[in-house]
Short mmCIF file of C-alpha atoms in Angstrom, two decimals:
data_model
loop_
_atom_site.label_atom_id
_atom_site.label_comp_id
_atom_site.label_asym_id
_atom_site.label_seq_id
_atom_site.Cartn_x
_atom_site.Cartn_y
_atom_site.Cartn_z
CA SER A 1 -104.50 153.48 -66.89
CA LYS A 2 -103.14 154.78 -63.60
CA SER A 3 -99.57 153.64 -64.33
CA LEU A 4 -97.14 153.59 -67.22
CA GLN A 5 -94.47 151.00 -67.94
CA VAL A 6 -91.41 151.88 -69.97
CA SER A 7 -88.61 149.71 -71.34
CA CYS A 8 -85.18 150.11 -72.89
CA ALA A 9 -86.92 150.32 -76.29
CA ASP A 10 -88.67 153.58 -75.37
CA PRO A 11 -87.10 156.97 -76.22
CA GLU A 12 -85.32 158.96 -73.54
CA LEU A 13 -88.01 161.69 -73.78
CA LEU A 14 -91.58 160.39 -73.80
CA LEU A 15 -94.60 162.68 -74.56
CA ILE A 16 -97.91 161.63 -72.97
CA TYR A 17 -101.42 163.02 -72.37
CA VAL A 18 -102.67 163.19 -68.79
CA TYR A 19 -106.48 163.09 -68.34
CA SER A 20 -108.56 164.13 -65.34
CA TRP A 21 -112.29 163.49 -64.65
CA ASP A 22 -114.69 164.99 -62.15
CA PRO A 23 -117.60 163.08 -60.51
CA LEU A 24 -120.03 164.28 -63.22
CA GLY A 25 -117.94 162.83 -66.02
CA ASN A 26 -116.40 166.05 -67.23
CA TYR A 27 -112.74 165.75 -68.19
CA ASP A 28 -109.80 167.62 -69.57
CA ARG A 29 -106.29 166.77 -70.58
CA CYS A 30 -102.79 168.20 -70.79
CA GLN A 31 -99.59 167.12 -72.44
CA ALA A 32 -96.58 166.14 -70.30
CA ALA A 33 -92.99 165.10 -71.05
CA ILE A 34 -91.29 162.27 -69.14
CA ALA A 35 -87.47 162.07 -69.18
CA ILE A 36 -86.32 158.45 -68.84
CA ASN A 37 -82.87 158.10 -67.25
CA ASP A 38 -80.99 154.78 -67.03
CA PHE A 39 -78.86 155.60 -64.00
CA SER A 40 -77.86 151.97 -63.37
CA GLY A 41 -76.67 151.41 -66.94
CA TYR A 42 -78.97 148.42 -67.34
CA CYS A 43 -80.07 149.32 -70.87
CA HIS A 44 -76.48 149.96 -71.91
CA GLN A 45 -75.52 146.49 -70.72
CA LEU A 46 -78.33 144.95 -72.76
CA ALA A 47 -77.37 146.93 -75.82
CA THR A 48 -73.72 145.81 -75.74
CA THR A 49 -72.63 142.31 -76.69
CA THR A 50 -69.28 142.24 -74.88
CA VAL A 51 -67.98 142.69 -71.34
CA PHE A 52 -64.56 142.95 -69.66
CA ILE A 53 -62.92 141.36 -66.61
CA ALA A 54 -60.36 143.35 -64.63
CA GLY A 55 -58.56 142.90 -61.34
CA LYS A 56 -55.31 143.30 -59.46
CA ILE A 57 -52.77 141.02 -57.77
CA MET A 58 -51.40 142.25 -54.44
CA THR A 59 -49.51 140.70 -51.54
CA GLU A 60 -51.11 140.60 -48.11
CA SER A 61 -49.15 143.73 -47.20
CA GLY A 62 -50.48 145.59 -50.26
CA GLN A 63 -47.43 145.34 -52.53
CA PRO A 64 -48.36 144.95 -56.23
CA ALA A 65 -47.31 141.74 -57.98
CA GLY A 66 -46.13 142.61 -61.49
CA GLU A 67 -45.35 140.25 -64.36
CA VAL A 68 -47.81 137.63 -63.14
CA GLN A 69 -49.26 135.56 -65.97
CA ILE A 70 -53.07 135.63 -65.93
CA ASP A 71 -54.75 132.91 -67.97
CA LEU A 72 -58.37 133.18 -69.10
CA SER A 73 -60.10 129.94 -70.02
CA GLY A 74 -63.46 129.55 -71.74
CA LEU A 75 -64.66 130.13 -75.29
CA GLN A 76 -62.11 132.96 -75.70
CA PRO A 77 -58.89 131.66 -74.06
CA GLN A 78 -56.08 134.18 -73.75
CA SER A 79 -53.28 135.34 -71.43
CA VAL A 80 -52.04 138.70 -70.16
CA ASN A 81 -49.44 139.80 -67.61
CA THR A 82 -50.05 142.16 -64.71
CA ASP A 83 -48.44 145.58 -65.00
CA ASP A 84 -46.20 147.26 -62.41
CA THR A 85 -49.26 148.14 -60.33
CA GLY A 86 -50.43 144.50 -60.28
CA ARG A 87 -53.43 145.20 -62.54
CA TYR A 88 -54.75 143.29 -65.55
CA VAL A 89 -57.78 143.36 -67.85
CA PHE A 90 -59.44 141.11 -70.44
CA LYS A 91 -61.49 143.12 -72.94
CA GLN A 92 -64.12 142.35 -75.59
CA LEU A 93 -65.40 139.14 -74.00
CA ASP A 94 -68.66 137.77 -75.34
CA LYS A 95 -71.53 138.07 -72.89
CA PHE A 96 -73.34 135.14 -71.28
CA ASN A 97 -70.33 132.81 -71.47
CA ASP A 98 -68.41 131.06 -68.68
CA TYR A 99 -64.91 132.30 -67.82
CA THR A 100 -62.17 131.20 -65.41
CA ILE A 101 -59.27 133.40 -64.23
CA LEU A 102 -56.03 131.62 -63.20
CA PRO A 103 -52.86 133.50 -62.12
CA TYR A 104 -49.47 131.79 -62.42
CA SER A 105 -45.87 132.73 -61.63
CA ASN A 106 -42.76 130.67 -61.00
CA ARG A 107 -40.35 133.60 -61.35
CA ASN A 108 -37.41 134.36 -59.05
CA PRO A 109 -37.95 131.51 -56.56
CA HIS A 110 -34.99 132.62 -54.39
CA GLU A 111 -36.22 136.20 -54.06
CA GLY A 112 -36.94 137.02 -50.40
CA VAL A 113 -36.22 133.49 -49.11
CA THR A 114 -33.56 133.73 -46.42
CA THR A 115 -32.23 131.93 -43.38
CA PHE A 116 -34.48 134.10 -41.25
CA ASP A 117 -37.53 132.49 -42.89
CA LEU A 118 -36.06 129.12 -41.98
CA ILE A 119 -35.76 130.25 -38.36
CA LEU A 120 -39.35 131.52 -38.24
CA ILE A 121 -40.70 128.25 -39.64
CA SER A 122 -38.63 126.29 -37.11
CA LYS A 123 -40.05 128.38 -34.27
CA PHE A 124 -43.57 127.85 -35.64
CA ILE A 125 -43.12 124.06 -35.72
CA LEU A 126 -41.65 124.06 -32.21
CA GLY A 127 -44.57 126.13 -30.93
CA THR A 128 -42.40 129.00 -29.75
CA ALA A 129 -43.78 131.49 -32.30
CA PHE A 130 -46.93 131.93 -34.34
CA PHE A 131 -47.82 133.38 -37.72
CA ASN A 132 -50.25 136.27 -38.00
CA SER A 133 -52.21 135.09 -41.03
CA PRO A 134 -53.11 131.97 -43.04
CA TYR A 135 -51.08 133.36 -45.94
CA GLN A 136 -47.88 133.05 -43.87
CA ILE A 137 -48.74 129.44 -43.03
CA ILE A 138 -49.27 128.65 -46.72
CA ALA A 139 -45.93 130.32 -47.50
CA ALA A 140 -44.26 128.04 -44.92
CA ASP A 141 -45.66 124.91 -46.61
CA VAL A 142 -42.90 124.84 -49.20
CA ASN A 143 -43.52 121.25 -50.32
CA ASN A 144 -47.29 121.83 -50.71
CA SER A 145 -48.24 118.98 -48.36
CA GLN A 146 -51.05 121.03 -46.74
CA SER A 147 -49.11 121.06 -43.47
CA VAL A 148 -45.99 122.68 -42.03
CA THR A 149 -43.51 120.04 -40.86
CA ALA A 150 -39.81 119.32 -40.53
CA LEU A 151 -39.78 118.27 -44.19
CA ASP A 152 -40.48 121.87 -45.15
CA ILE A 153 -37.41 122.94 -43.16
CA ILE A 154 -35.27 120.31 -44.91
CA HIS A 155 -36.48 121.36 -48.36
CA LEU A 156 -36.09 125.07 -47.56
CA ARG A 157 -32.59 124.64 -46.21
CA ARG A 158 -31.48 122.75 -49.34
CA PHE A 159 -33.09 125.50 -51.39
CA ILE A 160 -31.31 128.31 -49.52
CA LEU A 161 -27.99 126.49 -49.95
CA HIS A 162 -28.75 126.24 -53.72
CA GLN A 163 -28.67 122.46 -53.60
CA VAL A 164 -32.01 122.59 -55.44
CA ASP A 165 -33.49 125.37 -57.55
CA ASN A 166 -37.23 124.79 -57.03
CA PHE A 167 -39.66 123.71 -54.35
CA PRO A 168 -41.03 120.16 -54.61
CA ASN A 169 -44.63 120.00 -55.85
CA ASN A 170 -44.95 123.78 -55.63
CA THR A 171 -44.40 127.02 -57.52
CA SER A 172 -42.58 130.15 -56.45
CA TRP A 173 -45.88 132.04 -56.06
CA ARG A 174 -49.41 131.02 -55.07
CA PHE A 175 -52.52 133.13 -55.58
CA ILE A 176 -55.77 133.04 -53.60
CA ALA A 177 -58.98 134.83 -54.55
CA ALA A 178 -59.05 138.03 -52.49
CA HIS A 179 -62.72 137.67 -51.55
CA TYR A 180 -62.12 134.32 -49.84
CA GLN A 181 -62.44 134.16 -46.05
CA PHE A 182 -60.63 131.27 -44.32
CA PRO A 183 -63.03 129.44 -41.96
CA GLU A 184 -60.05 128.45 -39.76
CA PRO A 185 -57.23 130.99 -40.25
CA THR A 186 -54.80 128.92 -38.17
CA SER A 187 -55.48 125.89 -40.39
CA PRO A 188 -55.90 127.19 -43.95
CA TRP A 189 -56.40 123.70 -45.40
CA THR A 190 -59.68 123.05 -43.56
CA GLU A 191 -61.30 123.39 -46.98
CA VAL A 192 -59.92 123.86 -50.48
CA PHE A 193 -59.20 127.57 -50.91
CA PRO A 194 -59.92 129.09 -54.36
CA GLU A 195 -56.89 129.69 -56.56
CA VAL A 196 -59.12 130.61 -59.52
CA ILE A 197 -62.13 132.90 -60.02
CA ASN A 198 -65.07 131.56 -62.01
CA TYR A 199 -67.84 133.51 -63.74
CA ASN A 200 -70.86 131.70 -65.16
CA ASP A 201 -73.11 133.31 -67.79
CA LEU A 202 -71.24 136.59 -67.39
CA ALA A 203 -73.66 139.41 -68.20
CA GLN A 204 -71.86 142.52 -66.97
CA ASP A 205 -68.37 143.92 -66.52
CA LYS A 206 -66.28 142.73 -63.55
CA ILE A 207 -63.69 145.02 -61.99
CA ASP A 208 -62.88 143.08 -58.81
CA ALA A 209 -61.29 139.81 -59.98
CA ASN A 210 -58.55 140.27 -57.37
CA PHE A 211 -56.05 137.84 -55.86
CA ILE A 212 -53.69 137.78 -52.87
CA ALA A 213 -50.15 136.80 -53.92
CA ILE A 214 -48.10 134.52 -51.65
CA LYS A 215 -44.32 134.13 -52.08
CA ILE A 216 -43.57 130.55 -51.09
CA GLY A 217 -40.83 130.26 -48.46
CA ASP A 218 -40.89 134.00 -47.69
CA VAL A 219 -42.91 133.95 -44.47
CA ASN A 220 -41.80 137.41 -43.33
CA GLY A 221 -42.73 139.04 -46.65
CA ASP A 222 -39.40 140.69 -47.51
CA HIS A 223 -39.26 139.46 -51.12
CA GLN A 224 -38.52 142.98 -52.40
CA THR A 225 -35.57 143.55 -50.08
CA GLU A 226 -32.00 142.40 -50.30
CA GLU A 227 -31.40 138.90 -48.98
CA LEU A 228 -29.95 139.10 -45.48
CA LEU A 229 -28.57 136.46 -43.19
CA HIS A 230 -28.72 138.60 -40.08
CA TRP A 231 -32.06 140.39 -39.62
CA PRO A 232 -32.03 143.49 -37.35
CA ASN A 233 -34.61 144.17 -34.66
CA HIS A 234 -35.40 140.49 -34.10
CA ASP A 235 -34.29 137.92 -31.56
CA GLU A 236 -30.77 136.69 -32.34
CA TRP A 237 -31.43 133.26 -33.83
CA THR A 238 -29.18 131.16 -36.05
CA ILE A 239 -29.33 127.76 -37.69
CA ALA A 240 -26.27 125.60 -37.08
CA PRO A 241 -23.82 125.38 -38.74
CA ASP A 242 -24.40 127.92 -41.51
CA LEU A 243 -23.82 131.18 -39.63
CA GLU A 244 -21.06 132.65 -37.57
CA PRO A 245 -21.67 132.73 -33.81
CA ILE A 246 -23.80 135.59 -32.52
CA GLN A 247 -23.22 136.89 -28.98
CA ASN A 248 -22.07 134.09 -26.63
CA LEU A 249 -23.29 130.79 -28.11
CA GLN A 250 -22.34 128.80 -31.20
CA LEU A 251 -24.30 125.60 -31.80
CA LEU A 252 -22.61 123.02 -34.03
CA GLN A 253 -24.11 120.18 -36.04
CA ASN A 254 -24.62 116.98 -34.09
CA PHE A 255 -22.39 114.01 -34.95
CA PRO A 256 -23.04 111.49 -36.35
CA ASN A 257 -26.03 112.62 -38.36
CA PRO A 258 -28.07 110.67 -39.32
CA PHE A 259 -27.66 108.30 -36.35
CA HIS A 260 -29.20 105.08 -35.05
CA GLU A 261 -29.07 105.14 -31.24
CA LYS A 262 -26.46 107.61 -30.06
CA THR A 263 -25.35 111.06 -31.22
CA THR A 264 -23.43 113.99 -29.77
CA VAL A 265 -24.50 117.64 -29.66
CA ARG A 266 -21.61 120.11 -29.64
CA PHE A 267 -21.59 123.81 -28.80
CA GLN A 268 -19.12 126.53 -27.92
CA LEU A 269 -19.40 129.32 -25.35
CA ARG A 270 -17.50 132.56 -25.07
CA LYS A 271 -18.23 132.75 -21.33
CA ALA A 272 -19.65 130.55 -18.59
CA THR A 273 -23.43 130.30 -18.98
CA PHE A 274 -26.48 128.51 -17.62
CA LEU A 275 -28.29 126.91 -20.56
CA THR A 276 -31.04 124.48 -21.49
CA LEU A 277 -30.73 121.80 -24.16
CA GLU A 278 -34.05 120.48 -25.52
CA ILE A 279 -34.78 117.70 -27.99
CA LYS A 280 -38.16 117.79 -29.75
CA ASP A 281 -39.82 115.68 -32.41
CA ALA A 282 -41.30 117.07 -35.63
CA SER A 283 -44.64 117.76 -33.95
CA GLY A 284 -42.97 119.90 -31.25
CA ILE A 285 -43.24 117.40 -28.37
CA THR A 286 -40.28 117.62 -25.97
CA ILE A 287 -38.40 114.32 -25.75
CA LYS A 288 -35.46 115.26 -23.55
CA THR A 289 -34.32 118.28 -21.52
CA ILE A 290 -30.85 118.89 -20.06
CA GLN A 291 -29.92 121.95 -17.98
CA GLY A 292 -26.71 123.10 -16.38
CA ILE A 293 -23.94 125.68 -16.07
CA TYR A 294 -21.18 125.26 -18.65
CA ASP A 295 -17.78 126.99 -18.68
CA LYS A 296 -16.23 128.90 -21.55
CA GLY A 297 -15.07 126.69 -24.41
CA LEU A 298 -16.18 123.74 -26.53
CA HIS A 299 -18.63 121.23 -25.02
CA SER A 300 -20.15 117.90 -26.09
CA ILE A 301 -23.31 116.26 -24.77
CA SER A 302 -23.95 112.61 -25.64
CA LEU A 303 -27.57 111.65 -26.30
CA HIS A 304 -28.97 108.12 -26.20
CA LEU A 305 -32.15 108.27 -28.30
CA GLY A 306 -32.51 104.71 -29.53
CA SER A 307 -35.89 104.26 -27.81
CA ILE A 308 -37.70 106.99 -29.74
CA PRO A 309 -39.28 106.54 -33.20
CA SER A 310 -37.18 107.28 -36.26
CA GLY A 311 -37.60 110.60 -38.06
CA ILE A 312 -36.66 114.27 -37.91
CA LEU A 313 -35.70 115.72 -34.52
CA PHE A 314 -34.88 119.28 -33.48
CA TYR A 315 -32.34 120.23 -30.84
CA SER A 316 -32.13 123.70 -29.35
CA ILE A 317 -29.88 125.40 -26.82
CA ARG A 318 -31.37 128.35 -24.95
CA THR A 319 -29.55 130.84 -22.76
CA SER A 320 -30.80 134.04 -21.15
CA GLU A 321 -29.58 135.95 -24.22
CA GLU A 322 -30.31 133.79 -27.24
CA THR A 323 -31.55 130.50 -28.67
CA GLN A 324 -30.13 128.42 -31.50
CA ILE A 325 -31.69 125.44 -33.25
CA GLY A 326 -30.40 122.48 -35.25
CA SER A 327 -31.99 119.40 -36.78
CA MET A 328 -31.03 115.75 -36.78
CA VAL A 329 -32.31 112.49 -38.27
CA ARG A 330 -32.70 109.21 -36.35
CA LEU A 331 -32.68 106.00 -38.40
CA ASP A 332 -34.04 102.61 -37.42
#
């Protein structure tokens, strides 16, 4: 034979005889030793009857998510929690079985959720700002409707004011398999994104069962920092009427609210200013625009909006220095 096949059953050192013939039929032989090395570990995998699954849970910015419950389903169901570095491991799993990894956490729902997140979501809906990743968009969908709308702002505002303690139809944290690539990053719900990792007929160890952690409502990712109402190094935005006036403008809640046909927007100025009042629907379409120069003091602008469909509306006042936003509800 001109070749030699070996298998995992052969010894690591194999002694063989090598023969050589000349054209006249004369031959001779010598003994040789062949060292068989299993560099890939294939034989070791066949020899063992168990495997392990390990991974880590991190935020998009690379912060570890500790104390996340990781559930393993299959023939050996069990649960572990991630450690302070976001890592977890399931050991001594029988080979050639099916396993599913599912992270879960509903801890500390208020952590990192501030008025500034509410402002960013409002700007996103109005089309005046954009998010940098699909994970931010998913974080803004607080009611898990697979869209970001005025209802998310309503739910988030009630949540920030502690009128409710949880998000509707959602948990405090969501987890997406780290290997997943969004086909449309600006519309993460184009297809169902994986919130579990499945292994079928698992034959070898897995060390990359990783997930991206998303803190719902915390679109700016500050869930490990102290909750702030005024965020430095950003445009000066407020939501009426929860905050004290910043700079020159204070926007007050419209009255009445909700309303049927007519409502009044009120605001106060510390100095005479040229400003723009805009009314937009929940999809960001501008319904009405009013501009003018207004003196120092308290002002009221009456709005007749009985001809527009009922629903959530946003009103904003913009000056050369700042912009403030409020919301209103029109009833039939």
